[in-house]
Coordinates of C-alpha atoms and ligand atoms in Angstrom, one line a residue:
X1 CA -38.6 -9.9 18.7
X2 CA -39.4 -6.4 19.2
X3 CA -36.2 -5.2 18.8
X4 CA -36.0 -7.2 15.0
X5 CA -39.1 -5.7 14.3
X6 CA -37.9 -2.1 15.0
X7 CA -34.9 -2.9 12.8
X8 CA -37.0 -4.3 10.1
X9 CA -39.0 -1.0 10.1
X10 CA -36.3 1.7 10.3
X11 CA -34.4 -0.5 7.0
X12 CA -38.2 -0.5 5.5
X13 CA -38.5 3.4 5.6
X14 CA -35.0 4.1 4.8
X15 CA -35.3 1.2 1.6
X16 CA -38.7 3.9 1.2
X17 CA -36.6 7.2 1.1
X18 CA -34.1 6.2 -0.8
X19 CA -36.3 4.6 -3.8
X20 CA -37.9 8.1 -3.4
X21 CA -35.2 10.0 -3.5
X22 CA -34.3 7.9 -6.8
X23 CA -37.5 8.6 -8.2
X24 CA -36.8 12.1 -7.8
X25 CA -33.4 11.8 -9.4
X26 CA -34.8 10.0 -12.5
X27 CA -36.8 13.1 -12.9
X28 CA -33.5 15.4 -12.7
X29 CA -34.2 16.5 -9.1
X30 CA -32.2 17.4 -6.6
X31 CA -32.6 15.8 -3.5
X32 CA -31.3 17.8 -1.2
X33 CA -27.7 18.1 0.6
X34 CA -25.3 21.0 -0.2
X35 CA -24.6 21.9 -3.9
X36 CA -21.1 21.5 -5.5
X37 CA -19.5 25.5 -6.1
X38 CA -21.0 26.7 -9.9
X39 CA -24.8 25.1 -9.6
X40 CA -27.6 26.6 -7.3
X41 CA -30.9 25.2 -6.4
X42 CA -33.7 26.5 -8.7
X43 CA -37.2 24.7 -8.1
X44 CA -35.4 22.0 -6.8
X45 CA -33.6 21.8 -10.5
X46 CA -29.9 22.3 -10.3
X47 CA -29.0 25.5 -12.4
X48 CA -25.6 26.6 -13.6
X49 CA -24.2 30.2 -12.1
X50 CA -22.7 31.4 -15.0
X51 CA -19.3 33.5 -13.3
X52 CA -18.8 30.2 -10.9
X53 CA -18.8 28.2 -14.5
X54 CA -16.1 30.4 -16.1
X55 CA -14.1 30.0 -13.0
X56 CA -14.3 26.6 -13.3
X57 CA -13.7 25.9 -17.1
X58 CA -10.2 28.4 -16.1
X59 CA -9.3 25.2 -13.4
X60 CA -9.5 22.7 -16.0
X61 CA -7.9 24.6 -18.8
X62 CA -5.1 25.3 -16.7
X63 CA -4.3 22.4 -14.8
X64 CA -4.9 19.8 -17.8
X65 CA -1.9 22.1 -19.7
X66 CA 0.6 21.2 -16.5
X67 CA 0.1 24.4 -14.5
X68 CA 0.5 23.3 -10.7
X69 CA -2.6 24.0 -8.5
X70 CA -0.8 26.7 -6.7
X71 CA -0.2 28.6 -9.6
X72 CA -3.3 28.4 -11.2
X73 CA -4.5 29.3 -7.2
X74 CA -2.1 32.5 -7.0
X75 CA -3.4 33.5 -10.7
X76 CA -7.5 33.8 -9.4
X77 CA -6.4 35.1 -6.6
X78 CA -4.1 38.1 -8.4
X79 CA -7.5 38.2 -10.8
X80 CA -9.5 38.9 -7.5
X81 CA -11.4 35.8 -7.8
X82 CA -12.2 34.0 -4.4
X83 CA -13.8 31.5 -3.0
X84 CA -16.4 32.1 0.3
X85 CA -14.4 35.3 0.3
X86 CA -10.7 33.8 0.7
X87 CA -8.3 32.3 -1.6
X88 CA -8.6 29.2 -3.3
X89 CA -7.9 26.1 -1.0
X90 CA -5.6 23.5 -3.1
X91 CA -8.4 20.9 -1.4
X92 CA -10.7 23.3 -3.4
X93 CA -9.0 23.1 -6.3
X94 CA -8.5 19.5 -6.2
X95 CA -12.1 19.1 -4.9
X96 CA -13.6 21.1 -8.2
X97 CA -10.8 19.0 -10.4
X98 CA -12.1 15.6 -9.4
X99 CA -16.2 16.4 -8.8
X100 CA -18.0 14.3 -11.9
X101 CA -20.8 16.5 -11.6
X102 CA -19.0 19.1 -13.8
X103 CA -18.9 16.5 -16.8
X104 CA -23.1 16.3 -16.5
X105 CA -22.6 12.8 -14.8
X106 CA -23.6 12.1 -11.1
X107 CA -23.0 8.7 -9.9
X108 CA -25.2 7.3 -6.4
X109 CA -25.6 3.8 -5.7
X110 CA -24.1 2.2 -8.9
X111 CA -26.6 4.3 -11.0
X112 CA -25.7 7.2 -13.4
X113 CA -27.6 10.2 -13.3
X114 CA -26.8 12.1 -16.2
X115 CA -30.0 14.8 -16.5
X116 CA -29.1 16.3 -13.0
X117 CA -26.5 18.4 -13.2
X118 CA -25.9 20.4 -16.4
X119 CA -22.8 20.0 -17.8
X120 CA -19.8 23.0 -17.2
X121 CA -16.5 21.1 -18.5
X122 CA -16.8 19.1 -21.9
X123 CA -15.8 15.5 -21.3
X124 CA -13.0 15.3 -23.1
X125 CA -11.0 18.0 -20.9
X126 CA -12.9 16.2 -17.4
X127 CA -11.5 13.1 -18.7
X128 CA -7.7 14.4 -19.4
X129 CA -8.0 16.0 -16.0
X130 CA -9.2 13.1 -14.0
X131 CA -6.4 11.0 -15.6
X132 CA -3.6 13.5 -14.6
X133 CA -5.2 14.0 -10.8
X134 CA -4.9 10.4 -10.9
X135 CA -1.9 9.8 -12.6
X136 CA -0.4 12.2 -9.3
X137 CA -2.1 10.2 -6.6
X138 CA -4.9 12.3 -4.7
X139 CA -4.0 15.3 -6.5
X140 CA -0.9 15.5 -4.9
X141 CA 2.4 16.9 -6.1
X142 CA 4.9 15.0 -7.7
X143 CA 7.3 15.0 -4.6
X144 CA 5.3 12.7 -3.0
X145 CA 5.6 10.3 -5.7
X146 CA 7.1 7.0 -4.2
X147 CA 9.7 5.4 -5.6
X148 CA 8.8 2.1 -5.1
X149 CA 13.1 0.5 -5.8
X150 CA 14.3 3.3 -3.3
X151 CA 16.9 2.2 -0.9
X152 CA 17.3 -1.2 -2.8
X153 CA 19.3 0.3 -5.9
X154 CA 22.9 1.1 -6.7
X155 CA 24.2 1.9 -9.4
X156 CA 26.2 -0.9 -11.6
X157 CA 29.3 1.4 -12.6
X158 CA 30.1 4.0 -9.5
X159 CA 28.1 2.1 -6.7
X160 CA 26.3 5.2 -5.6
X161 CA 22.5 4.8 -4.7
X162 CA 19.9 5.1 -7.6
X163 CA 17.4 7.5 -6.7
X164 CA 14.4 9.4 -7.8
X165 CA 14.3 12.2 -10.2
X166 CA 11.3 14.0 -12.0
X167 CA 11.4 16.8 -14.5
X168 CA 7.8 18.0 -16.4
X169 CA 8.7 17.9 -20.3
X170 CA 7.4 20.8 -22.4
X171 CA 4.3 19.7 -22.9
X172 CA 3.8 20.3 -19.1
X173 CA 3.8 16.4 -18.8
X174 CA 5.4 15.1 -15.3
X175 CA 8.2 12.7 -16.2
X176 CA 9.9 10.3 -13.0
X177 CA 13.0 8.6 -13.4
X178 CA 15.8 6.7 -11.7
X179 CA 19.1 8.4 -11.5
X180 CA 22.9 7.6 -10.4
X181 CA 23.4 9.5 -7.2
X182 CA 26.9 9.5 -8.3
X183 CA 26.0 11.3 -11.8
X184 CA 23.6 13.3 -10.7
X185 CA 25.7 15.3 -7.7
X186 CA 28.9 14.8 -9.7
X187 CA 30.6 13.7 -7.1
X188 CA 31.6 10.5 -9.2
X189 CA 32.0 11.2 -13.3
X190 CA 29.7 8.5 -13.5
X191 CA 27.6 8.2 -16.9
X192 CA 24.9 5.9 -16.1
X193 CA 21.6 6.9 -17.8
X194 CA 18.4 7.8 -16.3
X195 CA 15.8 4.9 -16.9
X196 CA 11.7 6.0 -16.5
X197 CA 10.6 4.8 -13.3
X198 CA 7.4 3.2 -14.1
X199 CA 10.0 1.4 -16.9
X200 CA 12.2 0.0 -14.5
X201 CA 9.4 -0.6 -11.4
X202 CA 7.8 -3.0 -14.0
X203 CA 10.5 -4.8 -15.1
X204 CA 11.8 -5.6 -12.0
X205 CA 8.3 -6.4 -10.3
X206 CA 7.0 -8.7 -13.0
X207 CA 10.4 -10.3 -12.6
X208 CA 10.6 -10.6 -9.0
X209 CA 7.0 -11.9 -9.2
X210 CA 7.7 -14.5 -11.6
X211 CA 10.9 -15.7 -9.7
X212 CA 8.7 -16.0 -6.5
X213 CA 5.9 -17.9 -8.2
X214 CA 7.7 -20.9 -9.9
X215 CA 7.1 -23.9 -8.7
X216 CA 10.4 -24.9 -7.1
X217 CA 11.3 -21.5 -5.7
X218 CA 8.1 -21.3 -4.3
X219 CA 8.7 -25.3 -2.4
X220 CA 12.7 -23.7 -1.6
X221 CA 10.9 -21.1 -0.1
X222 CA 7.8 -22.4 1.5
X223 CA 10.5 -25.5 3.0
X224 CA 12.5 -23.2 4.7
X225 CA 10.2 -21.0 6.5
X226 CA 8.4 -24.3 7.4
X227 CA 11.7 -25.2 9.4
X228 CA 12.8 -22.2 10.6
X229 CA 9.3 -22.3 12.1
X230 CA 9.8 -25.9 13.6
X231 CA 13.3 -24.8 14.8
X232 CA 12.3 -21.6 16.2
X233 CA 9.4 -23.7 18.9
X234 CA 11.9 -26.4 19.3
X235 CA 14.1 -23.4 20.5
X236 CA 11.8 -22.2 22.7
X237 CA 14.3 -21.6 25.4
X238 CA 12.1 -20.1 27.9
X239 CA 9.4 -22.3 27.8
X240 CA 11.9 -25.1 28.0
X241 CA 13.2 -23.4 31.6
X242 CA 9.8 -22.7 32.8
X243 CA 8.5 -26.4 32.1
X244 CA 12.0 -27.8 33.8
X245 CA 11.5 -25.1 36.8
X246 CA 8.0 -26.5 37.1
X247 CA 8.4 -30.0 37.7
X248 CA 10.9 -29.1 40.3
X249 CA 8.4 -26.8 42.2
X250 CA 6.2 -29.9 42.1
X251 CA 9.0 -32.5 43.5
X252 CA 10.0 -30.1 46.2
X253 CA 5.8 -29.3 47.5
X254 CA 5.9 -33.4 47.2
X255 CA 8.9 -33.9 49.2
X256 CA 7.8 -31.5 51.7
X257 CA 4.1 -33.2 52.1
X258 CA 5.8 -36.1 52.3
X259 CA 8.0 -35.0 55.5
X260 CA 5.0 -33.3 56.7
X261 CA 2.6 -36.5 56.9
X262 CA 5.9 -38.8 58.6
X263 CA 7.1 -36.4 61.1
X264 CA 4.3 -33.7 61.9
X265 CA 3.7 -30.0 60.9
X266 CA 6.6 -27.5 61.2
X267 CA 5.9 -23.8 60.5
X268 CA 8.4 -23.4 58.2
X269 CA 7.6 -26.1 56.0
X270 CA 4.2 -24.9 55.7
X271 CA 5.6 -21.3 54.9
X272 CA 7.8 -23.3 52.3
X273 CA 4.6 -24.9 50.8
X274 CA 2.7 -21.5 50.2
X275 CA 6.0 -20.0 48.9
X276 CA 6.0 -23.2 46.4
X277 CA 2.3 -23.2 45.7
X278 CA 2.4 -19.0 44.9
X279 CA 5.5 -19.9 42.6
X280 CA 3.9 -22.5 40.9
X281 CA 0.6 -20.5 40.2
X282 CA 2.6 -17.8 39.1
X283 CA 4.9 -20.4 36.6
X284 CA 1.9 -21.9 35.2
X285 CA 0.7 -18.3 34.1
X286 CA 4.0 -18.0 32.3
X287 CA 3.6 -21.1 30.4
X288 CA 0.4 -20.6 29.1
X289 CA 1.3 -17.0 27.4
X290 CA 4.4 -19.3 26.2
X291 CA 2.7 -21.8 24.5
X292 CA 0.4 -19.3 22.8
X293 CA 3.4 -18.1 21.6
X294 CA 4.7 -20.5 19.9
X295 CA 1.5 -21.9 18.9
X296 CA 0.5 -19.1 16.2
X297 CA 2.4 -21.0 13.6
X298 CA 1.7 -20.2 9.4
X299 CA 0.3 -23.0 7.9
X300 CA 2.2 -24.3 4.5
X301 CA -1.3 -23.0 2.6
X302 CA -1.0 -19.6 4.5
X303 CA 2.8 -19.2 3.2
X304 CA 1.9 -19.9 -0.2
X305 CA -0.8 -17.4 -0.6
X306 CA 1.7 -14.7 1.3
X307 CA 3.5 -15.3 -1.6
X308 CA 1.7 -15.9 -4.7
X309 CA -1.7 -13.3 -3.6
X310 CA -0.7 -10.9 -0.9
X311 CA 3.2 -10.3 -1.8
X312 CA 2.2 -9.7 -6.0
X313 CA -0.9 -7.5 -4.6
X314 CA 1.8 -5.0 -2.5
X315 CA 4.6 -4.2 -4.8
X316 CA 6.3 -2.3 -1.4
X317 CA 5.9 -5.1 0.7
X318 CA 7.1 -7.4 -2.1
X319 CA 10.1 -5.1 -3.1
X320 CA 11.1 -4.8 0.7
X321 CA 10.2 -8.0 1.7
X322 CA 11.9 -10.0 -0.8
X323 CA 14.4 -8.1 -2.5
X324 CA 18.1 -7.5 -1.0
X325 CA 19.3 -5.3 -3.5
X326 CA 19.0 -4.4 -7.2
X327 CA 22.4 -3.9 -9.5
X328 CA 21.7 -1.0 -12.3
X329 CA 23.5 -1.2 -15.5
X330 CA 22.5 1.0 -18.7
X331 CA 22.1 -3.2 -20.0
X332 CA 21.2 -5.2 -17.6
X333 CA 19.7 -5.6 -13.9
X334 CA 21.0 -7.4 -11.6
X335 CA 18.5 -8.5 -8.8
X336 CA 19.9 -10.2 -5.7
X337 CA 17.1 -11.9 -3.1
X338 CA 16.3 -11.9 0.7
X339 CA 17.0 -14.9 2.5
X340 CA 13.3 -15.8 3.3
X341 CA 14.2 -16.8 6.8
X342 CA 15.6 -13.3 7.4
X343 CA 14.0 -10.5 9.0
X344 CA 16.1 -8.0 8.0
X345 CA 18.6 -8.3 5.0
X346 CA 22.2 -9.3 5.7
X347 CA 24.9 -10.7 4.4
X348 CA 23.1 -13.9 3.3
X349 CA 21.1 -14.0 -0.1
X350 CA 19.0 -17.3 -0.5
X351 CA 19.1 -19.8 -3.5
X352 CA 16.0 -18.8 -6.1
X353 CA 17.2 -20.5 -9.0
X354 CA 19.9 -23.2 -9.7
X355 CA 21.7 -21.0 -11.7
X356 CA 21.6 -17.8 -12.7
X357 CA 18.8 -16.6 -15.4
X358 CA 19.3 -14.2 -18.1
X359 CA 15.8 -12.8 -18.7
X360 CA 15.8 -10.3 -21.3
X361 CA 12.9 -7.6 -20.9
X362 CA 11.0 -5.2 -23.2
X363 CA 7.8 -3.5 -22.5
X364 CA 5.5 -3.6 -25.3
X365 CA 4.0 -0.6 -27.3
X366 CA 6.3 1.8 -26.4
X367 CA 8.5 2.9 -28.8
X368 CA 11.1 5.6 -26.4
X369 CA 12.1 2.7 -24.8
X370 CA 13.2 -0.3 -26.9
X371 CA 16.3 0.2 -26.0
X372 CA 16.0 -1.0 -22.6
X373 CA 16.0 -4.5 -23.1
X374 CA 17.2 -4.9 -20.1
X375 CA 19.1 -8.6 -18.9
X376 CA 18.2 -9.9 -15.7
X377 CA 20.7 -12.0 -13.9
X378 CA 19.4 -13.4 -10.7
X379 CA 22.0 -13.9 -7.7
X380 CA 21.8 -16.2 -4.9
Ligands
ZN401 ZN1 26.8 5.8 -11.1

């Protein structure tokens, strides 16, 4: 009682600070906690300090032309602008790129504040910045870009590995794209084209997805991970030896009692006994952790939802996980599947369809690449 009442209090007062605290912000005050670099605390308005501002306006500019952080980073520094007295963190950098507050908007609690923070960067350049920081994933550069078909893909003509390639285009744009291993290190004359990666990641995804999610491939699948399960505790083979092991232990302490009532106690019969009773103990342990084992068992519902929510949902997962490998031609794709009672790919594919599909794919509204309408043949 006196413990819910404390809790009910302390949630009371800090359901008290924080509407004042919003009060204050609808009146454009600050309240309180450390200022973002380029505003101080005036009266407890946030004001603008003009040098910090032009710094700032210089990150945007540069980095929304293509100029990489540590360029723009080495250019203040050789300009003798610093931050706390040091060089320009790229966290910094990154930190100032992404901060809303710059664009006049500040964001707490699903409300927008928009008379707190005077605006340094106009909206349009925030809002081309934020797009490229989050076009390269927490402002990170484009090496760490994955490549989501990696290790699946060989190319249809010299059989080399498909692998990722970027190049920024004049414009300062970073472009990603798939590339013959072969072609590229010319150690095959190989002429295979280089196809945009977020091109070729869709098409093969929405295929793979679609594939999965049809009604009988799903029941294929569903049926024979529902067996393999069924097999796999039937198969049980150490749970089989401890049950059998077990009832023997049993027979034998029996036995033994049995002598033991008809033709009085022996010590080493009774050593026997504890020897069995200690074993049996001991077996019983084992066949508990057994049967847990083979008691966690997927559900047909829990199966289907791997597939149809959780698989689409994880594009990695879903690649690795269901794909075996993925055939490149400058035409047409060939995607071969897991077994879906493997663990690991081998040598085994699994039946998706009853015959091979030709899917023919084109991603709307964008006109450089019509010409990959790519043909999907789909392999057992
Ligand atoms: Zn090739």
């Amino acid at each position: 009682m006196l413990e819910g009442y404390a809790e009910y209090y302390s949630v009371e007062l800090s359901q008290k600070i924080r509407r004042g605290n919003n009060e204050s912000r609808r009146k454009g005050n600050l309240t309180g906690g450390k200022l973002p670099y380029g505003y101080k605390n005036v009266d407890k308005k946030a004001v603008i300090i003009p040098e910090h501002a032009e710094v700032i306006r210089y990150i945007y500019d540069r980095y929304s032309i293509g100029v990489f952080v540590k360029d723009i980073i080495a250019e203040l520094t050789s300009k003798g602008i610093m931050y706390n007295g040091k060089p320009f963190a790229q966290n910094t950098i990154y930190n100032i790129l992404k901060n809303e507050r710059y664009s006049g908007i500040y964001r707490f609690n699903g409300e927008v504040f928009d008379n707190i923070y005077p605006q340094i960067v106009d909206t349009e350049t925030f809002n081309k910045v934020r797009e490229k920081v989050n076009a390269n994933k927490f402002g990170k550069r484009s090496e760490e870009i994955t490549y989501l078909l990696k290790d699946k893909i060989v190319c249809g003509y010299c059989g080399k590995s498909i692998i990722g390639e970027n190049g920024t285009a004049r414009n300062g744009e970073r472009k990603y794209y798939y590339k013959c291993c072969g072609r590229k290190k010319k150690t095959t004359d190989c002429n295979k084209q280089a196809v945009r990666k977020e091109v070729l990641e869709k098409i093969v995804l929405d295929c793979v997805i679609e594939q999965i999610q049809k009604t009988n491939n799903l029941d294929y699948i569903v049926n024979c991970l529902m067996q393999e399960q069924q097999r796999q505790s039937q198969a049980n083979v150490v749970l089989n030896l401890l049950l059998k092991e077990q009832h023997t232990t049993e027979n034998s302490i029996n036995n033994i009692m049995t002598a033991i009532e008809n033709g009085g106690t022996t010590n080493t019969a009774m050593k026997r006994i504890r020897e069995l009773e200690t074993r049996q103990a001991e077996l019983e342990r084992q066949i508990l952790i057994e049967k847990s084992k083979t008691a966690v068992q997927l559900t047909e519902t829990q199966i289907r939802e791997f597939y149809l929510q959780a698989l689409a949902l994880e594009p990695k997962l879903l690649i690795n996980y269901v794909v075996k490998q993925i055939v490149l031609f400058d035409d047409r794709i060939e995607i071969q599947f897991n077994s879906p009672i493997m663990e690991s790919p081998d040598n085994r594919g699994f039946l998706l369809c009853e015959k091979s599909v030709k899917l023919a794919y084109k991603v709307p509204h964008r006109a450089e690449i019509t010409k990959l309408e790519f043909e999907i043949e789909l392999y057992v």
